Amino acid sequence: MTNAAQKETVDIPNIPFIDLQAQRERIADKVDAAVLNAVHEGKYIMGPQVKELEQQLAEFTGAKHCISCSSGTDSLAMVLMAKGVGPGDAVFVPAFTFVATAEVVAWVGATAYFVDVLEDSFNMDPASLEQAIKDAQEAGENPVGVIPVDLFGQPADYPALCAIAEANNLWVMADSAQSFGGRLGDKNVGQWGLATSTSFFPAKPLGCYGDGGALFTDDDELAELLQSVRVHGKGGYKYDNVRIGMNARLDTVQAAILIEKLKIFPSELDARDAVAARYNEGLKDVVNVPELIEGARSAWAQYTLVLPENVDRDDFAASCKTAGVPTAVYYPIPLSQQTGYKKFPVVSSGTAVSESLAQSVISLPMHPYLEAGTQDYIIETVRKVLEA
Ligand SMILES: *Cc1c(COP(=O)(O)O)cnc(C)c1O
């Protein structure tokens, strides 16, 4: 290796896509003490920390009830089970999302109906939803509900989507796995629709040290059903099984970790806002930067660009990588085109936007501990690669 080549290797920064260690360093002593305490107490299943966390999360969102659970995916399934969704029922989901949104519909034997998304927000298109409801009715399906997704952290257009759902007698469950801490208009994430589902997977805005999730609702009856579904469909007590349920509890240790993380979460959301604003400012003249709908606050789970048509995404990602800037593609294939999901119906007006976004989106490093200097290097790199 020549000296010049050696020098170049040394100069490439090591930028993580998401830096969970930076957060860990900030509160490691408190989290470690909370974990050890939970271990010493020995109440591993549904210990006092679980209830305490649920109270804090309900307060944080303003929702009446919080039911913690084993993962975001399980939380989505729990609502479908509580609502008795099954074969012959149609549930509308966006074609451009993480697979779990549609997967749970298939679990209960219902039909996942794919709806297109909007180009600017990446979220469910109200006009496409309206068309899909008509299509499903004409096909003899029984439409029961809608699962809008708050993709990359921005709430979907709930006022528009909920109005359409209400007019058609459908419930709305928000898949807010990526948007916990976000807001739209006068409501926080957790307050939209009949129920809101979120995830505490480590890389989500509020993550634990394993799998975890939570549901939010103002509906007393649904909250009670969800408590039952969470523990094997229990009735009056554990060995009284009045319905089909699952084992979907959040571990006490994870609740203890989340209690500590929730304390710094508001400051992390502010930091994410600042990172997004810096990216927007540095990149808006060269590429399509993410846009928020009016009144929306994003939790910025991802910072996602739409590349111009003449830019080859693989080349762009490779050039960024060479310069030490990691990127990621969420999601490269619309669900409607995934092998396991091709049998499910697609709205008659098509999912052209989902298909186009799957080809052109790319996400940049985003986390609350991204330093301004590092970010400026990322911005400079992206600009150079685009201009090359
Ligand atoms: C992460 C995610 C889920 C699933 O959450 P898990 O906790 O990983 O099961 C569901 N929907 C969306 C949109 C997600 O991003």
mmCIF file of C-alpha atoms and ligand atoms in Angstrom:
data_model
loop_
_atom_site.group_PDB
_atom_site.id
_atom_site.type_symbol
_atom_site.label_atom_id
_atom_site.label_comp_id
_atom_site.label_asym_id
_atom_site.label_seq_id
_atom_site.Cartn_x
_atom_site.Cartn_y
_atom_site.Cartn_z
ATOM 1 C CA MET A 1 0.000 0.000 0.000
ATOM 2 C CA THR A 2 1.359 3.412 -0.894
ATOM 3 C CA ASN A 3 1.500 6.159 1.673
ATOM 4 C CA ALA A 4 -1.184 8.099 -0.190
ATOM 5 C CA ALA A 5 -3.582 5.145 -0.148
ATOM 6 C CA GLN A 6 -2.838 4.551 3.518
ATOM 7 C CA LYS A 7 -3.581 8.152 4.355
ATOM 8 C CA GLU A 8 -6.882 8.016 2.508
ATOM 9 C CA THR A 9 -7.968 4.942 4.493
ATOM 10 C CA VAL A 10 -7.182 6.694 7.751
ATOM 11 C CA ASP A 11 -9.163 9.782 6.730
ATOM 12 C CA ILE A 12 -12.448 7.966 6.083
ATOM 13 C CA PRO A 13 -14.635 8.622 9.094
ATOM 14 C CA ASN A 14 -16.461 5.799 10.844
ATOM 15 C CA ILE A 15 -20.021 7.178 10.965
ATOM 16 C CA PRO A 16 -22.700 4.863 12.379
ATOM 17 C CA PHE A 17 -26.146 4.888 10.731
ATOM 18 C CA ILE A 18 -27.795 4.890 14.165
ATOM 19 C CA ASP A 19 -25.634 5.450 17.261
ATOM 20 C CA LEU A 20 -27.257 3.604 20.158
ATOM 21 C CA GLN A 21 -23.969 3.665 22.078
ATOM 22 C CA ALA A 22 -23.966 7.475 22.322
ATOM 23 C CA GLN A 23 -27.300 7.366 24.129
ATOM 24 C CA ARG A 24 -26.097 4.496 26.271
ATOM 25 C CA GLU A 25 -23.096 6.516 27.419
ATOM 26 C CA ARG A 26 -25.420 9.353 28.467
ATOM 27 C CA ILE A 27 -27.533 7.236 30.850
ATOM 28 C CA ALA A 28 -25.647 3.936 31.243
ATOM 29 C CA ASP A 29 -25.350 4.185 35.045
ATOM 30 C CA LYS A 30 -29.084 4.816 35.493
ATOM 31 C CA VAL A 31 -30.178 2.124 33.039
ATOM 32 C CA ASP A 32 -27.763 -0.426 34.507
ATOM 33 C CA ALA A 33 -29.013 0.303 38.033
ATOM 34 C CA ALA A 34 -32.634 -0.054 36.880
ATOM 35 C CA VAL A 35 -31.890 -3.391 35.205
ATOM 36 C CA LEU A 36 -30.020 -4.738 38.235
ATOM 37 C CA ASN A 37 -32.811 -3.574 40.497
ATOM 38 C CA ALA A 38 -35.416 -5.397 38.385
ATOM 39 C CA VAL A 39 -33.249 -8.523 38.398
ATOM 40 C CA HIS A 40 -32.805 -8.404 42.174
ATOM 41 C CA GLU A 41 -36.518 -7.794 42.769
ATOM 42 C CA GLY A 42 -37.289 -10.948 40.797
ATOM 43 C CA LYS A 43 -40.720 -9.893 39.486
ATOM 44 C CA TYR A 44 -39.720 -10.766 35.928
ATOM 45 C CA ILE A 45 -43.238 -11.015 34.494
ATOM 46 C CA MET A 46 -45.589 -8.037 34.892
ATOM 47 C CA GLY A 47 -43.520 -6.533 37.697
ATOM 48 C CA PRO A 48 -44.339 -3.085 39.121
ATOM 49 C CA GLN A 49 -42.173 -1.352 36.491
ATOM 50 C CA VAL A 50 -44.600 -2.496 33.757
ATOM 51 C CA LYS A 51 -47.565 -0.724 35.363
ATOM 52 C CA GLU A 52 -45.415 2.319 36.156
ATOM 53 C CA LEU A 53 -44.244 2.579 32.544
ATOM 54 C CA GLU A 54 -47.793 2.202 31.217
ATOM 55 C CA GLN A 55 -48.926 5.078 33.430
ATOM 56 C CA GLN A 56 -46.051 7.261 32.268
ATOM 57 C CA LEU A 57 -46.631 6.443 28.587
ATOM 58 C CA ALA A 58 -50.361 7.175 28.880
ATOM 59 C CA GLU A 59 -49.530 10.499 30.474
ATOM 60 C CA PHE A 60 -46.892 11.263 27.836
ATOM 61 C CA THR A 61 -49.316 10.696 24.955
ATOM 62 C CA GLY A 62 -52.517 11.890 26.606
ATOM 63 C CA ALA A 63 -54.231 8.589 25.791
ATOM 64 C CA LYS A 64 -56.528 7.156 28.464
ATOM 65 C CA HIS A 65 -55.091 3.635 28.390
ATOM 66 C CA CYS A 66 -51.665 2.205 27.630
ATOM 67 C CA ILE A 67 -51.235 -1.549 27.279
ATOM 68 C CA SER A 68 -47.577 -2.505 26.950
ATOM 69 C CA CYS A 69 -46.691 -5.662 25.058
ATOM 70 C CA SER A 70 -43.999 -7.862 23.532
ATOM 71 C CA SER A 71 -43.421 -6.030 20.204
ATOM 72 C CA GLY A 72 -44.899 -3.629 17.698
ATOM 73 C CA THR A 73 -45.942 -6.516 15.498
ATOM 74 C CA ASP A 74 -47.737 -8.275 18.355
ATOM 75 C CA SER A 75 -49.468 -5.039 19.340
ATOM 76 C CA LEU A 76 -50.974 -4.729 15.842
ATOM 77 C CA ALA A 77 -52.146 -8.341 15.979
ATOM 78 C CA MET A 78 -53.657 -7.864 19.439
ATOM 79 C CA VAL A 79 -56.052 -5.193 18.188
ATOM 80 C CA LEU A 80 -57.121 -7.366 15.242
ATOM 81 C CA MET A 81 -57.763 -10.252 17.654
ATOM 82 C CA ALA A 82 -59.623 -8.018 20.091
ATOM 83 C CA LYS A 83 -61.802 -6.726 17.232
ATOM 84 C CA GLY A 84 -62.472 -10.290 16.066
ATOM 85 C CA VAL A 85 -61.094 -9.665 12.574
ATOM 86 C CA GLY A 86 -61.011 -12.841 10.474
ATOM 87 C CA PRO A 87 -61.626 -14.504 7.102
ATOM 88 C CA GLY A 88 -63.816 -12.460 4.753
ATOM 89 C CA ASP A 89 -62.820 -9.181 6.419
ATOM 90 C CA ALA A 90 -60.740 -6.605 4.518
ATOM 91 C CA VAL A 91 -58.220 -4.335 6.236
ATOM 92 C CA PHE A 92 -56.608 -1.472 4.294
ATOM 93 C CA VAL A 93 -52.849 -1.013 4.586
ATOM 94 C CA PRO A 94 -50.341 1.115 2.666
ATOM 95 C CA ALA A 95 -48.264 -0.686 0.028
ATOM 96 C CA PHE A 96 -45.162 1.251 1.110
ATOM 97 C CA THR A 97 -44.381 0.174 4.694
ATOM 98 C CA PHE A 98 -42.583 -2.389 6.832
ATOM 99 C CA VAL A 99 -44.004 -5.876 6.328
ATOM 100 C CA ALA A 100 -45.514 -6.181 9.830
ATOM 101 C CA THR A 101 -48.403 -3.843 8.939
ATOM 102 C CA ALA A 102 -49.818 -6.340 6.424
ATOM 103 C CA GLU A 103 -48.438 -9.482 8.054
ATOM 104 C CA VAL A 104 -50.755 -9.271 11.063
ATOM 105 C CA VAL A 105 -53.810 -9.010 8.784
ATOM 106 C CA ALA A 106 -52.742 -12.240 7.104
ATOM 107 C CA TRP A 107 -52.176 -13.882 10.528
ATOM 108 C CA VAL A 108 -55.850 -13.581 11.426
ATOM 109 C CA GLY A 109 -56.945 -14.861 8.001
ATOM 110 C CA ALA A 110 -58.291 -11.514 6.792
ATOM 111 C CA THR A 111 -57.521 -9.804 3.467
ATOM 112 C CA ALA A 112 -54.814 -7.131 3.430
ATOM 113 C CA TYR A 113 -55.914 -4.548 0.856
ATOM 114 C CA PHE A 114 -53.037 -2.485 -0.507
ATOM 115 C CA VAL A 115 -53.525 1.269 -0.812
ATOM 116 C CA ASP A 116 -51.101 3.748 -2.406
ATOM 117 C CA VAL A 117 -49.215 6.489 -0.569
ATOM 118 C CA LEU A 118 -48.581 10.186 -1.186
ATOM 119 C CA GLU A 119 -45.359 11.262 -2.839
ATOM 120 C CA ASP A 120 -44.462 14.031 -0.372
ATOM 121 C CA SER A 121 -45.319 12.473 2.989
ATOM 122 C CA PHE A 122 -44.825 8.753 2.081
ATOM 123 C CA ASN A 123 -48.073 8.093 3.997
ATOM 124 C CA MET A 124 -51.440 6.609 3.004
ATOM 125 C CA ASP A 125 -53.234 8.534 0.248
ATOM 126 C CA PRO A 126 -56.832 9.334 1.320
ATOM 127 C CA ALA A 127 -58.086 9.248 -2.301
ATOM 128 C CA SER A 128 -56.508 5.833 -2.811
ATOM 129 C CA LEU A 129 -58.129 4.589 0.420
ATOM 130 C CA GLU A 130 -61.539 5.752 -0.785
ATOM 131 C CA GLN A 131 -61.078 3.887 -4.048
ATOM 132 C CA ALA A 132 -59.879 0.738 -2.260
ATOM 133 C CA ILE A 133 -62.965 0.706 -0.004
ATOM 134 C CA LYS A 134 -65.193 0.859 -3.103
ATOM 135 C CA ASP A 135 -63.167 -1.891 -4.782
ATOM 136 C CA ALA A 136 -63.420 -4.159 -1.730
ATOM 137 C CA GLN A 137 -67.162 -3.653 -1.442
ATOM 138 C CA GLU A 138 -67.625 -4.430 -5.137
ATOM 139 C CA ALA A 139 -65.503 -7.562 -4.743
ATOM 140 C CA GLY A 140 -67.831 -8.776 -1.994
ATOM 141 C CA GLU A 141 -65.297 -8.326 0.807
ATOM 142 C CA ASN A 142 -66.329 -6.996 4.194
ATOM 143 C CA PRO A 143 -64.225 -3.869 4.909
ATOM 144 C CA VAL A 144 -63.670 -3.509 8.664
ATOM 145 C CA GLY A 145 -60.646 -1.333 9.306
ATOM 146 C CA VAL A 146 -57.730 0.811 8.169
ATOM 147 C CA ILE A 147 -54.117 0.703 9.370
ATOM 148 C CA PRO A 148 -52.389 3.944 8.334
ATOM 149 C CA VAL A 149 -48.634 3.995 8.973
ATOM 150 C CA ASP A 150 -46.634 6.993 10.217
ATOM 151 C CA LEU A 151 -43.726 6.282 7.940
ATOM 152 C CA PHE A 152 -40.266 7.499 8.975
ATOM 153 C CA GLY A 153 -41.823 9.253 11.995
ATOM 154 C CA GLN A 154 -44.367 11.588 10.437
ATOM 155 C CA PRO A 155 -48.033 11.040 11.390
ATOM 156 C CA ALA A 156 -50.310 10.087 8.499
ATOM 157 C CA ASP A 157 -53.082 12.506 7.516
ATOM 158 C CA TYR A 158 -55.446 11.272 10.253
ATOM 159 C CA PRO A 159 -58.098 13.992 9.897
ATOM 160 C CA ALA A 160 -58.657 12.975 6.258
ATOM 161 C CA LEU A 161 -58.216 9.211 6.759
ATOM 162 C CA CYS A 162 -60.406 9.041 9.882
ATOM 163 C CA ALA A 163 -63.192 10.972 8.127
ATOM 164 C CA ILE A 164 -63.219 8.448 5.266
ATOM 165 C CA ALA A 165 -63.091 5.540 7.726
ATOM 166 C CA GLU A 166 -65.934 6.961 9.779
ATOM 167 C CA ALA A 167 -68.112 7.546 6.726
ATOM 168 C CA ASN A 168 -67.635 3.861 5.874
ATOM 169 C CA ASN A 169 -68.009 2.485 9.389
ATOM 170 C CA LEU A 170 -64.398 1.345 9.652
ATOM 171 C CA TRP A 171 -62.107 1.529 12.673
ATOM 172 C CA VAL A 172 -58.641 3.103 12.361
ATOM 173 C CA MET A 173 -55.580 1.638 14.041
ATOM 174 C CA ALA A 174 -52.505 3.840 13.725
ATOM 175 C CA ASP A 175 -49.282 1.920 13.083
ATOM 176 C CA SER A 176 -47.094 4.437 14.908
ATOM 177 C CA ALA A 177 -44.107 2.120 15.311
ATOM 178 C CA GLN A 178 -41.863 4.840 13.842
ATOM 179 C CA SER A 179 -43.550 7.970 15.170
ATOM 180 C CA PHE A 180 -43.765 7.664 18.943
ATOM 181 C CA GLY A 181 -43.266 11.190 20.317
ATOM 182 C CA GLY A 182 -44.697 12.788 17.188
ATOM 183 C CA ARG A 183 -47.744 14.988 16.929
ATOM 184 C CA LEU A 184 -50.374 16.161 14.439
ATOM 185 C CA GLY A 185 -52.541 19.205 15.006
ATOM 186 C CA ASP A 186 -53.965 19.150 18.534
ATOM 187 C CA LYS A 187 -53.282 15.440 19.103
ATOM 188 C CA ASN A 188 -50.163 13.494 20.001
ATOM 189 C CA VAL A 189 -49.268 10.202 18.408
ATOM 190 C CA GLY A 190 -51.256 7.776 20.567
ATOM 191 C CA GLN A 191 -54.456 9.799 20.364
ATOM 192 C CA TRP A 192 -55.452 9.221 16.734
ATOM 193 C CA GLY A 193 -57.946 6.562 15.686
ATOM 194 C CA LEU A 194 -59.524 3.829 17.790
ATOM 195 C CA ALA A 195 -56.103 2.541 18.828
ATOM 196 C CA THR A 196 -52.447 3.335 18.274
ATOM 197 C CA SER A 197 -49.697 0.746 18.059
ATOM 198 C CA THR A 198 -46.033 1.451 18.674
ATOM 199 C CA SER A 199 -42.747 -0.428 18.883
ATOM 200 C CA PHE A 200 -39.801 -0.228 21.260
ATOM 201 C CA PHE A 201 -37.446 -2.150 18.951
ATOM 202 C CA PRO A 202 -33.967 -0.754 19.753
ATOM 203 C CA ALA A 203 -33.675 1.338 16.578
ATOM 204 C CA LYS A 204 -37.072 3.049 16.925
ATOM 205 C CA PRO A 205 -37.182 6.599 18.341
ATOM 206 C CA LEU A 206 -37.947 5.186 21.829
ATOM 207 C CA GLY A 207 -36.281 1.783 21.960
ATOM 208 C CA CYS A 208 -35.574 -0.759 24.675
ATOM 209 C CA TYR A 209 -32.809 -3.396 24.823
ATOM 210 C CA GLY A 210 -34.770 -6.065 22.979
ATOM 211 C CA ASP A 211 -38.306 -6.383 21.662
ATOM 212 C CA GLY A 212 -41.179 -4.417 23.093
ATOM 213 C CA GLY A 213 -44.267 -2.451 22.113
ATOM 214 C CA ALA A 214 -47.374 -0.706 23.375
ATOM 215 C CA LEU A 215 -50.970 0.093 22.478
ATOM 216 C CA PHE A 216 -52.899 3.249 23.261
ATOM 217 C CA THR A 217 -56.647 3.766 23.294
ATOM 218 C CA ASP A 218 -59.339 5.881 24.911
ATOM 219 C CA ASP A 219 -61.847 3.039 24.579
ATOM 220 C CA ASP A 220 -62.407 1.324 27.962
ATOM 221 C CA GLU A 221 -63.912 -1.805 26.469
ATOM 222 C CA LEU A 222 -61.106 -2.259 23.944
ATOM 223 C CA ALA A 223 -58.494 -1.688 26.667
ATOM 224 C CA GLU A 224 -59.988 -4.506 28.721
ATOM 225 C CA LEU A 225 -60.105 -6.834 25.722
ATOM 226 C CA LEU A 226 -56.458 -6.056 24.946
ATOM 227 C CA GLN A 227 -55.422 -6.931 28.532
ATOM 228 C CA SER A 228 -57.139 -10.269 28.028
ATOM 229 C CA VAL A 229 -55.652 -10.952 24.584
ATOM 230 C CA ARG A 230 -52.182 -10.109 25.962
ATOM 231 C CA VAL A 231 -52.384 -13.030 28.417
ATOM 232 C CA HIS A 232 -53.907 -16.023 26.601
ATOM 233 C CA GLY A 233 -57.417 -14.614 26.435
ATOM 234 C CA LYS A 234 -57.813 -14.655 30.208
ATOM 235 C CA GLY A 235 -61.187 -13.969 31.815
ATOM 236 C CA GLY A 236 -61.538 -13.472 35.544
ATOM 237 C CA TYR A 237 -58.181 -15.114 36.231
ATOM 238 C CA LYS A 238 -55.226 -16.697 34.447
ATOM 239 C CA TYR A 239 -56.717 -20.185 33.998
ATOM 240 C CA ASP A 240 -60.098 -18.926 32.845
ATOM 241 C CA ASN A 241 -59.626 -18.601 29.059
ATOM 242 C CA VAL A 242 -62.628 -16.860 27.572
ATOM 243 C CA ARG A 243 -61.163 -16.115 24.118
ATOM 244 C CA ILE A 244 -58.188 -16.975 21.908
ATOM 245 C CA GLY A 245 -55.277 -14.822 22.989
ATOM 246 C CA MET A 246 -51.512 -14.861 22.925
ATOM 247 C CA ASN A 247 -48.497 -14.394 25.185
ATOM 248 C CA ALA A 248 -47.635 -10.784 24.472
ATOM 249 C CA ARG A 249 -46.351 -9.281 27.714
ATOM 250 C CA LEU A 250 -43.533 -6.727 27.958
ATOM 251 C CA ASP A 251 -40.661 -7.965 30.164
ATOM 252 C CA THR A 252 -40.216 -6.172 33.486
ATOM 253 C CA VAL A 253 -36.534 -5.582 32.647
ATOM 254 C CA GLN A 254 -37.483 -3.839 29.385
ATOM 255 C CA ALA A 255 -40.035 -1.677 31.222
ATOM 256 C CA ALA A 256 -37.331 -0.653 33.715
ATOM 257 C CA ILE A 257 -35.044 0.359 30.833
ATOM 258 C CA LEU A 258 -37.822 2.303 29.106
ATOM 259 C CA ILE A 259 -38.644 4.245 32.283
ATOM 260 C CA GLU A 260 -35.078 5.588 32.278
ATOM 261 C CA LYS A 261 -35.063 6.250 28.530
ATOM 262 C CA LEU A 262 -38.395 8.078 28.627
ATOM 263 C CA LYS A 263 -36.829 10.682 30.955
ATOM 264 C CA ILE A 264 -34.453 11.875 28.226
ATOM 265 C CA PHE A 265 -36.815 11.210 25.318
ATOM 266 C CA PRO A 266 -38.206 14.781 24.999
ATOM 267 C CA SER A 267 -34.673 16.155 24.673
ATOM 268 C CA GLU A 268 -33.886 13.481 22.089
ATOM 269 C CA LEU A 269 -36.918 14.468 20.023
ATOM 270 C CA ASP A 270 -35.681 18.073 20.040
ATOM 271 C CA ALA A 271 -32.255 16.872 18.941
ATOM 272 C CA ARG A 272 -33.790 14.865 16.078
ATOM 273 C CA ASP A 273 -35.696 17.977 14.952
ATOM 274 C CA ALA A 274 -32.433 19.919 14.899
ATOM 275 C CA VAL A 275 -30.664 17.202 12.884
ATOM 276 C CA ALA A 276 -33.523 17.111 10.348
ATOM 277 C CA ALA A 277 -33.516 20.912 10.041
ATOM 278 C CA ARG A 278 -29.752 20.950 9.406
ATOM 279 C CA TYR A 279 -30.080 18.285 6.693
ATOM 280 C CA ASN A 280 -32.986 20.167 5.085
ATOM 281 C CA GLU A 281 -31.028 23.398 5.033
ATOM 282 C CA GLY A 282 -27.913 21.756 3.617
ATOM 283 C CA LEU A 283 -29.596 19.633 0.965
ATOM 284 C CA LYS A 284 -32.872 21.223 -0.146
ATOM 285 C CA ASP A 285 -31.389 22.872 -3.227
ATOM 286 C CA VAL A 286 -29.922 19.630 -4.618
ATOM 287 C CA VAL A 287 -32.417 16.857 -3.749
ATOM 288 C CA ASN A 288 -36.030 16.258 -2.583
ATOM 289 C CA VAL A 289 -35.835 16.586 1.206
ATOM 290 C CA PRO A 290 -38.643 15.233 3.437
ATOM 291 C CA GLU A 291 -41.708 17.444 3.813
ATOM 292 C CA LEU A 292 -44.061 17.556 6.785
ATOM 293 C CA ILE A 293 -47.795 18.089 6.385
ATOM 294 C CA GLU A 294 -49.282 21.107 8.145
ATOM 295 C CA GLY A 295 -49.322 20.785 11.919
ATOM 296 C CA ALA A 296 -47.130 17.679 11.966
ATOM 297 C CA ARG A 297 -44.189 16.981 14.233
ATOM 298 C CA SER A 298 -42.136 14.003 13.144
ATOM 299 C CA ALA A 299 -40.238 11.712 15.511
ATOM 300 C CA TRP A 300 -37.678 11.380 12.689
ATOM 301 C CA ALA A 301 -37.194 7.626 12.886
ATOM 302 C CA GLN A 302 -35.532 8.066 9.493
ATOM 303 C CA TYR A 303 -34.362 10.993 7.410
ATOM 304 C CA THR A 304 -35.273 9.957 3.885
ATOM 305 C CA LEU A 305 -34.439 11.579 0.571
ATOM 306 C CA VAL A 306 -36.058 10.985 -2.812
ATOM 307 C CA LEU A 307 -33.286 10.839 -5.407
ATOM 308 C CA PRO A 308 -33.800 12.465 -8.825
ATOM 309 C CA GLU A 309 -34.616 10.016 -11.630
ATOM 310 C CA ASN A 310 -31.224 10.434 -13.288
ATOM 311 C CA VAL A 311 -29.337 9.315 -10.166
ATOM 312 C CA ASP A 312 -28.576 5.596 -9.838
ATOM 313 C CA ARG A 313 -29.317 4.724 -6.232
ATOM 314 C CA ASP A 314 -26.821 1.862 -5.977
ATOM 315 C CA ASP A 315 -24.054 4.098 -7.332
ATOM 316 C CA PHE A 316 -25.086 6.886 -4.965
ATOM 317 C CA ALA A 317 -25.025 4.533 -1.952
ATOM 318 C CA ALA A 318 -21.667 3.063 -3.028
ATOM 319 C CA SER A 319 -20.075 6.506 -3.408
ATOM 320 C CA CYS A 320 -21.389 7.579 0.006
ATOM 321 C CA LYS A 321 -20.053 4.369 1.545
ATOM 322 C CA THR A 322 -16.613 4.934 0.034
ATOM 323 C CA ALA A 323 -16.590 8.323 1.760
ATOM 324 C CA GLY A 324 -17.613 6.690 5.061
ATOM 325 C CA VAL A 325 -21.270 7.752 4.959
ATOM 326 C CA PRO A 326 -23.647 4.818 5.556
ATOM 327 C CA THR A 327 -27.088 4.876 3.923
ATOM 328 C CA ALA A 328 -30.075 2.518 4.002
ATOM 329 C CA VAL A 329 -33.088 1.832 1.799
ATOM 330 C CA TYR A 330 -36.485 1.644 3.523
ATOM 331 C CA TYR A 331 -38.129 -0.069 1.643
ATOM 332 C CA PRO A 332 -36.771 -1.491 -1.614
ATOM 333 C CA ILE A 333 -39.920 -3.460 -2.570
ATOM 334 C CA PRO A 334 -43.549 -2.370 -2.064
ATOM 335 C CA LEU A 335 -45.449 -4.967 -0.016
ATOM 336 C CA SER A 336 -47.862 -5.505 -2.898
ATOM 337 C CA GLN A 337 -44.895 -6.869 -4.905
ATOM 338 C CA GLN A 338 -43.382 -9.008 -2.132
ATOM 339 C CA THR A 339 -43.433 -12.745 -2.890
ATOM 340 C CA GLY A 340 -45.412 -13.592 0.233
ATOM 341 C CA TYR A 341 -48.010 -10.903 -0.407
ATOM 342 C CA LYS A 342 -48.720 -11.022 -4.137
ATOM 343 C CA LYS A 343 -51.988 -12.866 -3.540
ATOM 344 C CA PHE A 344 -53.515 -9.880 -1.757
ATOM 345 C CA PRO A 345 -55.591 -7.330 -3.690
ATOM 346 C CA VAL A 346 -54.299 -3.919 -4.748
ATOM 347 C CA VAL A 347 -56.430 -0.788 -5.152
ATOM 348 C CA SER A 348 -57.747 -0.544 -8.748
ATOM 349 C CA SER A 349 -56.056 2.831 -9.276
ATOM 350 C CA GLY A 350 -52.724 1.109 -8.614
ATOM 351 C CA THR A 351 -49.729 1.761 -6.382
ATOM 352 C CA ALA A 352 -47.537 3.737 -8.770
ATOM 353 C CA VAL A 353 -46.264 6.083 -6.054
ATOM 354 C CA SER A 354 -45.256 3.206 -3.766
ATOM 355 C CA GLU A 355 -43.448 1.541 -6.667
ATOM 356 C CA SER A 356 -41.634 4.722 -7.625
ATOM 357 C CA LEU A 357 -40.610 5.508 -4.021
ATOM 358 C CA ALA A 358 -39.284 1.976 -3.544
ATOM 359 C CA GLN A 359 -36.901 2.734 -6.439
ATOM 360 C CA SER A 360 -35.833 6.220 -5.403
ATOM 361 C CA VAL A 361 -35.750 6.638 -1.595
ATOM 362 C CA ILE A 362 -32.599 6.528 0.495
ATOM 363 C CA SER A 363 -32.110 7.291 4.179
ATOM 364 C CA LEU A 364 -29.182 9.115 5.785
ATOM 365 C CA PRO A 365 -27.769 8.630 9.297
ATOM 366 C CA MET A 366 -30.308 9.969 11.817
ATOM 367 C CA HIS A 367 -30.120 9.876 15.601
ATOM 368 C CA PRO A 368 -30.183 12.454 18.426
ATOM 369 C CA TYR A 369 -26.435 12.327 18.978
ATOM 370 C CA LEU A 370 -25.332 13.157 15.444
ATOM 371 C CA GLU A 371 -22.858 16.001 15.873
ATOM 372 C CA ALA A 372 -23.034 19.104 13.690
ATOM 373 C CA GLY A 373 -19.513 18.572 12.314
ATOM 374 C CA THR A 374 -20.259 14.976 11.341
ATOM 375 C CA GLN A 375 -23.520 16.044 9.816
ATOM 376 C CA ASP A 376 -21.839 18.747 7.775
ATOM 377 C CA TYR A 377 -19.450 16.103 6.434
ATOM 378 C CA ILE A 378 -22.448 13.921 5.459
ATOM 379 C CA ILE A 379 -24.138 16.885 3.750
ATOM 380 C CA GLU A 380 -20.949 17.785 1.904
ATOM 381 C CA THR A 381 -20.507 14.159 0.809
ATOM 382 C CA VAL A 382 -24.092 13.867 -0.470
ATOM 383 C CA ARG A 383 -23.721 17.133 -2.389
ATOM 384 C CA LYS A 384 -20.434 16.022 -3.946
ATOM 385 C CA VAL A 385 -21.837 12.641 -4.963
ATOM 386 C CA LEU A 386 -24.956 14.220 -6.486
ATOM 387 C CA GLU A 387 -22.940 16.808 -8.372
ATOM 388 C CA ALA A 388 -20.430 14.237 -9.675
HETATM 389 C C1 LIG B 1 -40.851 -1.641 13.359
HETATM 390 C C2 LIG B 1 -42.187 -1.628 12.767
HETATM 391 C C3 LIG B 1 -43.189 -2.534 13.134
HETATM 392 C C4 LIG B 1 -42.939 -3.722 14.013
HETATM 393 O O1 LIG B 1 -42.381 -3.475 15.250
HETATM 394 P P1 LIG B 1 -41.576 -4.638 15.995
HETATM 395 O O2 LIG B 1 -41.479 -4.125 17.397
HETATM 396 O O3 LIG B 1 -40.254 -4.779 15.333
HETATM 397 O O4 LIG B 1 -42.391 -5.878 15.923
HETATM 398 C C5 LIG B 1 -44.452 -2.382 12.588
HETATM 399 N N1 LIG B 1 -44.723 -1.409 11.708
HETATM 400 C C6 LIG B 1 -43.794 -0.524 11.313
HETATM 401 C C7 LIG B 1 -44.165 0.550 10.348
HETATM 402 C C8 LIG B 1 -42.483 -0.598 11.817
HETATM 403 O O5 LIG B 1 -41.564 0.266 11.398
#
